[in-house]
Coordinates of C-alpha atoms in Angstrom, one line a residue:
M1 CA 16.7 13.0 60.3
K2 CA 19.1 10.2 59.4
K3 CA 15.7 8.2 58.2
I4 CA 14.2 11.1 57.0
A5 CA 17.4 11.6 54.7
L6 CA 17.6 8.3 54.1
C7 CA 14.0 7.9 52.9
L8 CA 14.4 10.9 50.3
I9 CA 17.7 9.2 48.9
T10 CA 15.8 5.8 48.5
V11 CA 12.7 7.7 46.9
F12 CA 14.9 9.9 44.6
L13 CA 17.2 6.8 43.5
V14 CA 13.7 4.9 42.7
M15 CA 12.7 7.7 40.3
L16 CA 15.7 7.9 39.2
L17 CA 15.8 4.1 38.1
A18 CA 12.5 4.6 36.9
A19 CA 13.5 7.4 34.6
C20 CA 16.3 5.3 33.0
G21 CA 15.3 4.1 29.2
E22 CA 12.3 6.2 28.8
K23 CA 12.8 8.6 25.8
T24 CA 10.8 11.7 25.0
R25 CA 9.1 11.5 21.9
E26 CA 11.8 13.7 20.4
E27 CA 14.5 11.5 21.3
A28 CA 12.5 8.2 20.3
A29 CA 12.0 9.8 16.8
Q30 CA 15.4 10.8 16.4
D31 CA 16.5 7.2 17.4
L32 CA 14.5 6.0 14.8
M33 CA 15.5 8.8 12.0
D34 CA 19.4 7.9 12.6
K35 CA 18.5 3.8 12.0
V36 CA 16.9 4.0 8.7
E37 CA 19.7 6.7 7.7
K38 CA 22.2 4.6 8.8
A39 CA 20.9 1.4 6.8
E40 CA 22.2 1.2 3.2
S41 CA 19.2 -1.6 2.6
Y42 CA 16.6 -3.6 3.8
K43 CA 14.4 -6.3 3.4
A44 CA 10.8 -6.7 4.8
K45 CA 7.7 -8.5 5.1
A46 CA 4.2 -8.1 6.1
K47 CA 0.7 -9.1 6.1
M48 CA -1.6 -6.2 5.2
V49 CA -5.5 -6.1 5.7
F50 CA -7.7 -4.3 3.4
S51 CA -10.7 -3.0 4.9
T52 CA -12.7 -1.0 2.6
G53 CA -15.1 -3.3 1.2
E54 CA -17.8 -5.9 2.5
T55 CA -15.3 -8.2 3.6
P56 CA -11.7 -7.8 4.6
Q57 CA -8.8 -8.5 2.0
E58 CA -5.5 -9.8 2.7
Y59 CA -2.5 -9.6 1.2
D60 CA 1.2 -10.8 1.8
V61 CA 3.6 -7.9 0.9
E62 CA 7.4 -7.9 0.6
V63 CA 9.9 -5.3 0.4
W64 CA 13.6 -4.7 -0.9
H65 CA 15.2 -1.4 -0.8
M66 CA 18.7 -0.3 -1.2
K67 CA 19.6 3.6 -1.6
P68 CA 19.6 6.0 -2.8
H69 CA 16.4 4.9 -5.1
F70 CA 16.0 1.1 -5.6
Y71 CA 13.0 -0.5 -4.2
R72 CA 10.9 -3.4 -5.1
V73 CA 7.5 -3.8 -3.4
H74 CA 5.7 -6.8 -3.9
L75 CA 1.9 -7.3 -3.4
K76 CA 0.3 -10.7 -3.6
H77 CA -3.5 -11.6 -2.4
A78 CA -3.8 -14.6 0.0
E79 CA -5.9 -16.3 -2.0
D80 CA -6.7 -15.2 -5.2
K81 CA -4.0 -15.3 -8.0
Q82 CA -3.7 -11.0 -8.0
S83 CA 0.1 -10.2 -8.1
Q84 CA 1.3 -6.7 -8.7
M85 CA 5.1 -5.1 -8.3
I86 CA 6.1 -1.7 -7.7
I87 CA 9.8 -1.4 -9.1
R88 CA 12.0 1.8 -9.3
N89 CA 15.7 2.0 -10.5
D90 CA 17.4 3.8 -12.7
E91 CA 14.8 4.0 -15.2
G92 CA 12.1 5.3 -13.3
V93 CA 9.1 3.8 -11.9
F94 CA 7.3 0.7 -12.6
V95 CA 4.3 -1.5 -12.0
L96 CA 4.4 -4.8 -13.4
T97 CA 1.4 -7.1 -13.2
P98 CA 2.7 -10.7 -13.7
A99 CA -0.2 -12.5 -14.8
L100 CA -0.3 -10.1 -17.8
N101 CA 3.6 -9.7 -18.5
K102 CA 2.9 -6.1 -18.7
S103 CA 4.5 -2.9 -17.0
F104 CA 3.5 0.5 -16.9
R105 CA 6.2 3.2 -16.4
F106 CA 4.9 6.3 -14.3
Q107 CA 6.5 10.1 -14.2
S108 CA 6.9 9.9 -10.5
D109 CA 8.7 10.9 -7.5
W110 CA 7.2 8.0 -5.5
P111 CA 7.6 7.1 -3.1
S112 CA 8.6 10.1 -1.3
N113 CA 5.6 11.9 -2.4
G114 CA 3.6 10.9 0.4
S115 CA 3.0 8.0 3.0
Q116 CA 4.2 4.5 2.1
A117 CA 2.6 2.1 5.1
Y118 CA 5.0 -0.5 4.1
L119 CA 7.9 1.4 3.9
A120 CA 10.0 1.9 7.1
E121 CA 11.4 5.3 6.1
S122 CA 8.6 6.6 5.1
L123 CA 6.5 5.6 8.4
V124 CA 10.0 7.8 10.2
K125 CA 9.4 10.4 8.2
D126 CA 5.6 10.7 8.8
I127 CA 6.4 10.8 12.5
Q128 CA 9.1 13.6 12.0
E129 CA 6.9 15.8 9.9
D130 CA 3.8 15.6 12.8
K131 CA 5.1 17.7 15.5
E132 CA 1.7 16.9 17.3
A133 CA 2.4 13.1 17.2
V134 CA 1.6 11.4 20.5
F135 CA 4.1 9.4 21.8
T136 CA 3.8 6.2 24.5
E137 CA 6.4 3.6 25.7
K138 CA 5.1 0.3 26.7
D139 CA 6.0 -2.8 26.6
G140 CA 9.4 -2.8 24.9
Q141 CA 7.5 -0.8 22.2
Y142 CA 7.4 2.7 20.9
V143 CA 4.0 3.6 19.9
F144 CA 3.6 7.1 17.6
D145 CA 0.0 8.1 16.8
T146 CA 0.2 10.3 14.2
K147 CA -1.2 12.3 10.9
T148 CA -0.5 10.6 7.6
R149 CA 1.3 12.5 4.6
Y150 CA -1.6 10.9 1.8
K151 CA -2.2 12.8 -1.3
H152 CA -6.0 12.4 -0.6
Q153 CA -5.6 12.6 3.4
H154 CA -8.9 12.9 4.3
M155 CA -9.9 9.4 3.3
F156 CA -6.9 7.9 5.6
P157 CA -5.8 10.9 7.7
L158 CA -4.2 9.1 10.9
Q159 CA -2.1 6.3 11.6
Q160 CA -0.3 4.2 14.2
V161 CA 2.5 3.0 14.0
T162 CA 4.4 0.9 16.6
F163 CA 8.4 0.1 16.7
D164 CA 10.6 -2.6 18.1
K165 CA 12.2 -0.9 21.2
K166 CA 15.5 -2.7 20.9
T167 CA 15.6 -2.9 16.7
L168 CA 14.0 0.0 16.1
A169 CA 12.2 -1.7 13.6
P170 CA 8.1 -1.3 12.7
T171 CA 6.2 -4.2 13.6
D172 CA 2.6 -3.0 13.4
V173 CA 0.7 -0.5 11.2
K174 CA -3.0 0.8 11.6
V175 CA -4.1 3.2 9.2
K176 CA -7.8 5.0 10.5
D177 CA -10.2 7.0 8.5
G178 CA -11.3 10.4 10.3
E179 CA -13.8 8.4 12.8
G180 CA -10.6 6.4 13.7
N181 CA -11.7 3.0 12.0
V182 CA -8.9 1.3 10.9
K183 CA -9.0 0.7 7.2
I184 CA -5.4 -0.6 6.6
E185 CA -3.6 -2.9 9.0
L186 CA 0.1 -4.2 8.2
S187 CA 2.1 -6.7 10.8
F188 CA 5.6 -7.0 9.9
S189 CA 7.2 -10.7 10.6
E190 CA 10.6 -9.4 9.0
V191 CA 12.5 -6.6 9.0
D192 CA 16.4 -7.1 7.9
Y193 CA 18.6 -4.2 8.0
E194 CA 21.2 -6.2 7.0
A195 CA 19.8 -7.3 3.8
T196 CA 22.0 -7.0 1.1
F197 CA 21.6 -6.1 -2.8
E198 CA 22.5 -5.7 -6.2
K199 CA 21.3 -3.2 -9.0
S200 CA 20.6 -6.3 -10.7
D201 CA 17.7 -7.2 -8.2
F202 CA 15.8 -4.6 -9.4
N203 CA 15.8 -5.4 -13.2
L204 CA 12.4 -5.4 -14.9
E205 CA 12.8 -8.6 -16.2
K206 CA 14.5 -10.6 -13.5
N207 CA 11.7 -9.6 -11.3
M208 CA 9.0 -10.1 -13.7
M209 CA 10.3 -14.2 -14.5
S210 CA 10.6 -14.8 -10.8
A211 CA 7.0 -13.7 -10.0
Q212 CA 5.3 -15.3 -12.9
L213 CA 7.3 -18.4 -11.6
E214 CA 5.5 -18.0 -7.7
M215 CA 2.3 -18.0 -9.6
P216 CA 0.0 -20.6 -9.0
V217 CA -1.0 -23.2 -11.9
S218 CA -4.6 -23.9 -12.7
G219 CA -5.1 -27.8 -11.9
D220 CA -6.5 -28.9 -15.3
G221 CA -3.8 -26.6 -17.0
E222 CA -6.8 -24.9 -18.6
E223 CA -7.8 -21.2 -19.1
T224 CA -11.5 -20.9 -17.9
E225 CA -13.7 -18.2 -19.4
D226 CA -15.7 -17.3 -16.3
W227 CA -14.8 -14.4 -14.9
A228 CA -16.6 -11.9 -11.9
V229 CA -18.4 -8.8 -12.6
L230 CA -17.7 -6.6 -9.7
Y231 CA -19.5 -3.9 -8.1
P232 CA -18.6 -1.4 -5.8
T233 CA -19.7 -1.4 -2.6
A234 CA -19.1 2.6 -1.4
E235 CA -22.3 4.8 -1.7
I236 CA -22.3 8.0 -3.1
E237 CA -25.1 9.9 -1.9
G238 CA -28.3 10.5 -4.2
T239 CA -26.3 8.3 -7.1
A240 CA -27.4 4.3 -7.8
L241 CA -26.8 1.7 -10.4
K242 CA -29.1 2.6 -13.5
E243 CA -27.9 -0.1 -16.3
E244 CA -25.8 -2.6 -16.9
K245 CA -25.0 -3.4 -20.4
E246 CA -22.9 -6.4 -21.8
V247 CA -20.9 -5.7 -25.0
K248 CA -19.2 -8.7 -27.6
T249 CA -15.6 -8.1 -28.3
D250 CA -13.3 -10.1 -30.3
N251 CA -11.8 -11.7 -26.9
G252 CA -15.2 -12.2 -25.2
S253 CA -17.3 -9.9 -23.5
R254 CA -17.2 -6.1 -21.7
M255 CA -19.2 -5.0 -19.0
I256 CA -20.7 -1.2 -18.5
L257 CA -21.9 -0.4 -15.1
T258 CA -23.7 3.1 -15.3
Y259 CA -24.3 4.6 -12.3
E260 CA -26.5 8.1 -12.5
G261 CA -28.0 10.7 -9.7
A262 CA -26.2 13.4 -8.1
K263 CA -22.9 12.7 -9.1
N264 CA -22.7 10.2 -12.1
Y265 CA -20.2 7.6 -13.2
T266 CA -19.2 4.7 -15.5
I267 CA -17.4 1.4 -14.5
I268 CA -16.2 -0.4 -17.7
Q269 CA -14.8 -4.3 -16.8
E270 CA -13.4 -6.4 -19.2
K271 CA -11.2 -9.7 -19.1
L272 CA -7.7 -9.0 -20.6
D273 CA -5.5 -11.2 -23.6
A274 CA -3.6 -13.8 -22.3
A275 CA 0.3 -12.7 -21.2
P276 CA 2.1 -12.0 -24.5
V277 CA 5.7 -13.7 -24.8
M278 CA 7.7 -10.6 -24.5
L279 CA 7.5 -8.0 -21.4
T280 CA 5.6 -5.2 -22.8
T281 CA 6.3 -1.9 -21.4
T282 CA 4.1 1.4 -21.7
D283 CA 3.9 4.6 -20.5
A284 CA 1.0 5.0 -18.1
T285 CA -1.4 8.0 -18.1
G286 CA -2.0 9.7 -15.2
E287 CA -0.7 9.7 -11.4
M288 CA 0.2 6.6 -9.3
A289 CA -2.9 5.4 -7.3
D290 CA -2.6 3.5 -4.3
L291 CA -5.6 1.1 -4.1
G292 CA -4.2 -1.3 -1.9
F293 CA -4.7 -4.0 -3.2
A294 CA -3.5 -2.8 -6.6
V295 CA -1.9 0.3 -8.3
G296 CA -3.7 2.3 -10.6
A297 CA -3.1 5.2 -13.3
M298 CA -5.8 8.1 -12.0
T299 CA -6.2 11.3 -14.0
E300 CA -8.6 14.2 -13.1
N301 CA -11.8 12.5 -14.5
S302 CA -11.1 8.5 -14.5
L303 CA -9.1 5.7 -12.8
E304 CA -7.9 2.8 -14.3
W305 CA -6.3 -0.7 -13.2
T306 CA -6.2 -4.4 -12.8
Y307 CA -7.1 -6.8 -10.5
N308 CA -7.2 -11.1 -11.2
G309 CA -6.8 -10.6 -15.0
V310 CA -9.4 -8.2 -15.3
S311 CA -9.1 -3.9 -16.2
Y312 CA -11.0 -1.7 -15.0
L313 CA -11.9 1.7 -15.9
L314 CA -13.8 4.1 -13.5
A315 CA -14.8 7.4 -15.5
S316 CA -16.7 10.5 -14.1
H317 CA -17.1 14.4 -14.8
D318 CA -18.7 14.6 -11.2
L319 CA -16.8 12.4 -9.1
T320 CA -13.8 14.2 -6.9
Q321 CA -10.5 12.5 -7.2
E322 CA -11.2 11.0 -3.6
E323 CA -14.4 9.9 -4.5
M324 CA -13.1 8.0 -7.1
L325 CA -10.4 6.2 -5.0
E326 CA -13.3 5.4 -2.5
V327 CA -15.5 3.7 -5.2
A328 CA -12.6 2.1 -7.0
R329 CA -11.3 0.7 -3.0
S330 CA -14.5 -0.9 -2.3
V331 CA -15.1 -2.8 -6.1
Q332 CA -15.3 -5.9 -4.2
G333 CA -19.1 -7.5 -4.7
S334 CA -19.2 -9.9 -7.1
M335 CA -21.2 -11.8 -9.9
I336 CA -20.0 -14.9 -12.0
K337 CA -20.5 -13.4 -15.8

């Protein structure tokens, strides 16, 4: 009997020890919420791979956040000169394009209006609001498979978010389409919850200047007139490229791509002027549209953005906003013009 009792006690102790340190989904989610609520500010760096076109595109992402509502998100293409910055301060929400020395002011409640894969507090909110999220704990990490809160959720409805169990900082994010294919992937190299900032760190002029200083300089010091006309790789069933038309302008040329069929749409591309001496800020028409590689402005019938010194306007009375986003995110196929 003593041996049986001893064996039972041993089994009980082993089970008790195995259970120690394991969290339920609710407990782990609460720990993460406590972490982001306690932090007055943080700095994060990550690599983001965007896979919606023919070839994956890699970007460097740097995030600054200071409570209650100060944000600075810097998106830089790993190879091209493209760079954009989202800033939220006391004056509003702005999207800066350093190469053009221009900014657009949006009437927006960003970033609280949906999922933001590069913001720690947004990821935690996704987890908190999805009561059906699947939770696993392995190799010193918390892994959550959740729904997203994107406005156009049908495009990217799912995500897998991984946190370090000790630091409670995000380490990896995989945003997926409805079939489970990874379309956006972030790998965090740094999340510093001890970082401190001042309000002046979120000043438009200050950040525009610092971003411009980081931009690569041409080897010969001369501007090139060549630019790449880009074509969407996303296919709208029953619709095809009907016409390509080049229109001469005072500053060069404008390319108009006309797609016709089941759903008609037009893409207008034009090389933008060199950056003005003074920073110019314009009120944006429409709502913020996150394309991953850039932030644009979207209305019911149009989507406008800039990339690598070229402006793009997608216009259609037939495409839904989701379809416009799908087409815009796939504009990567090129031909030097």
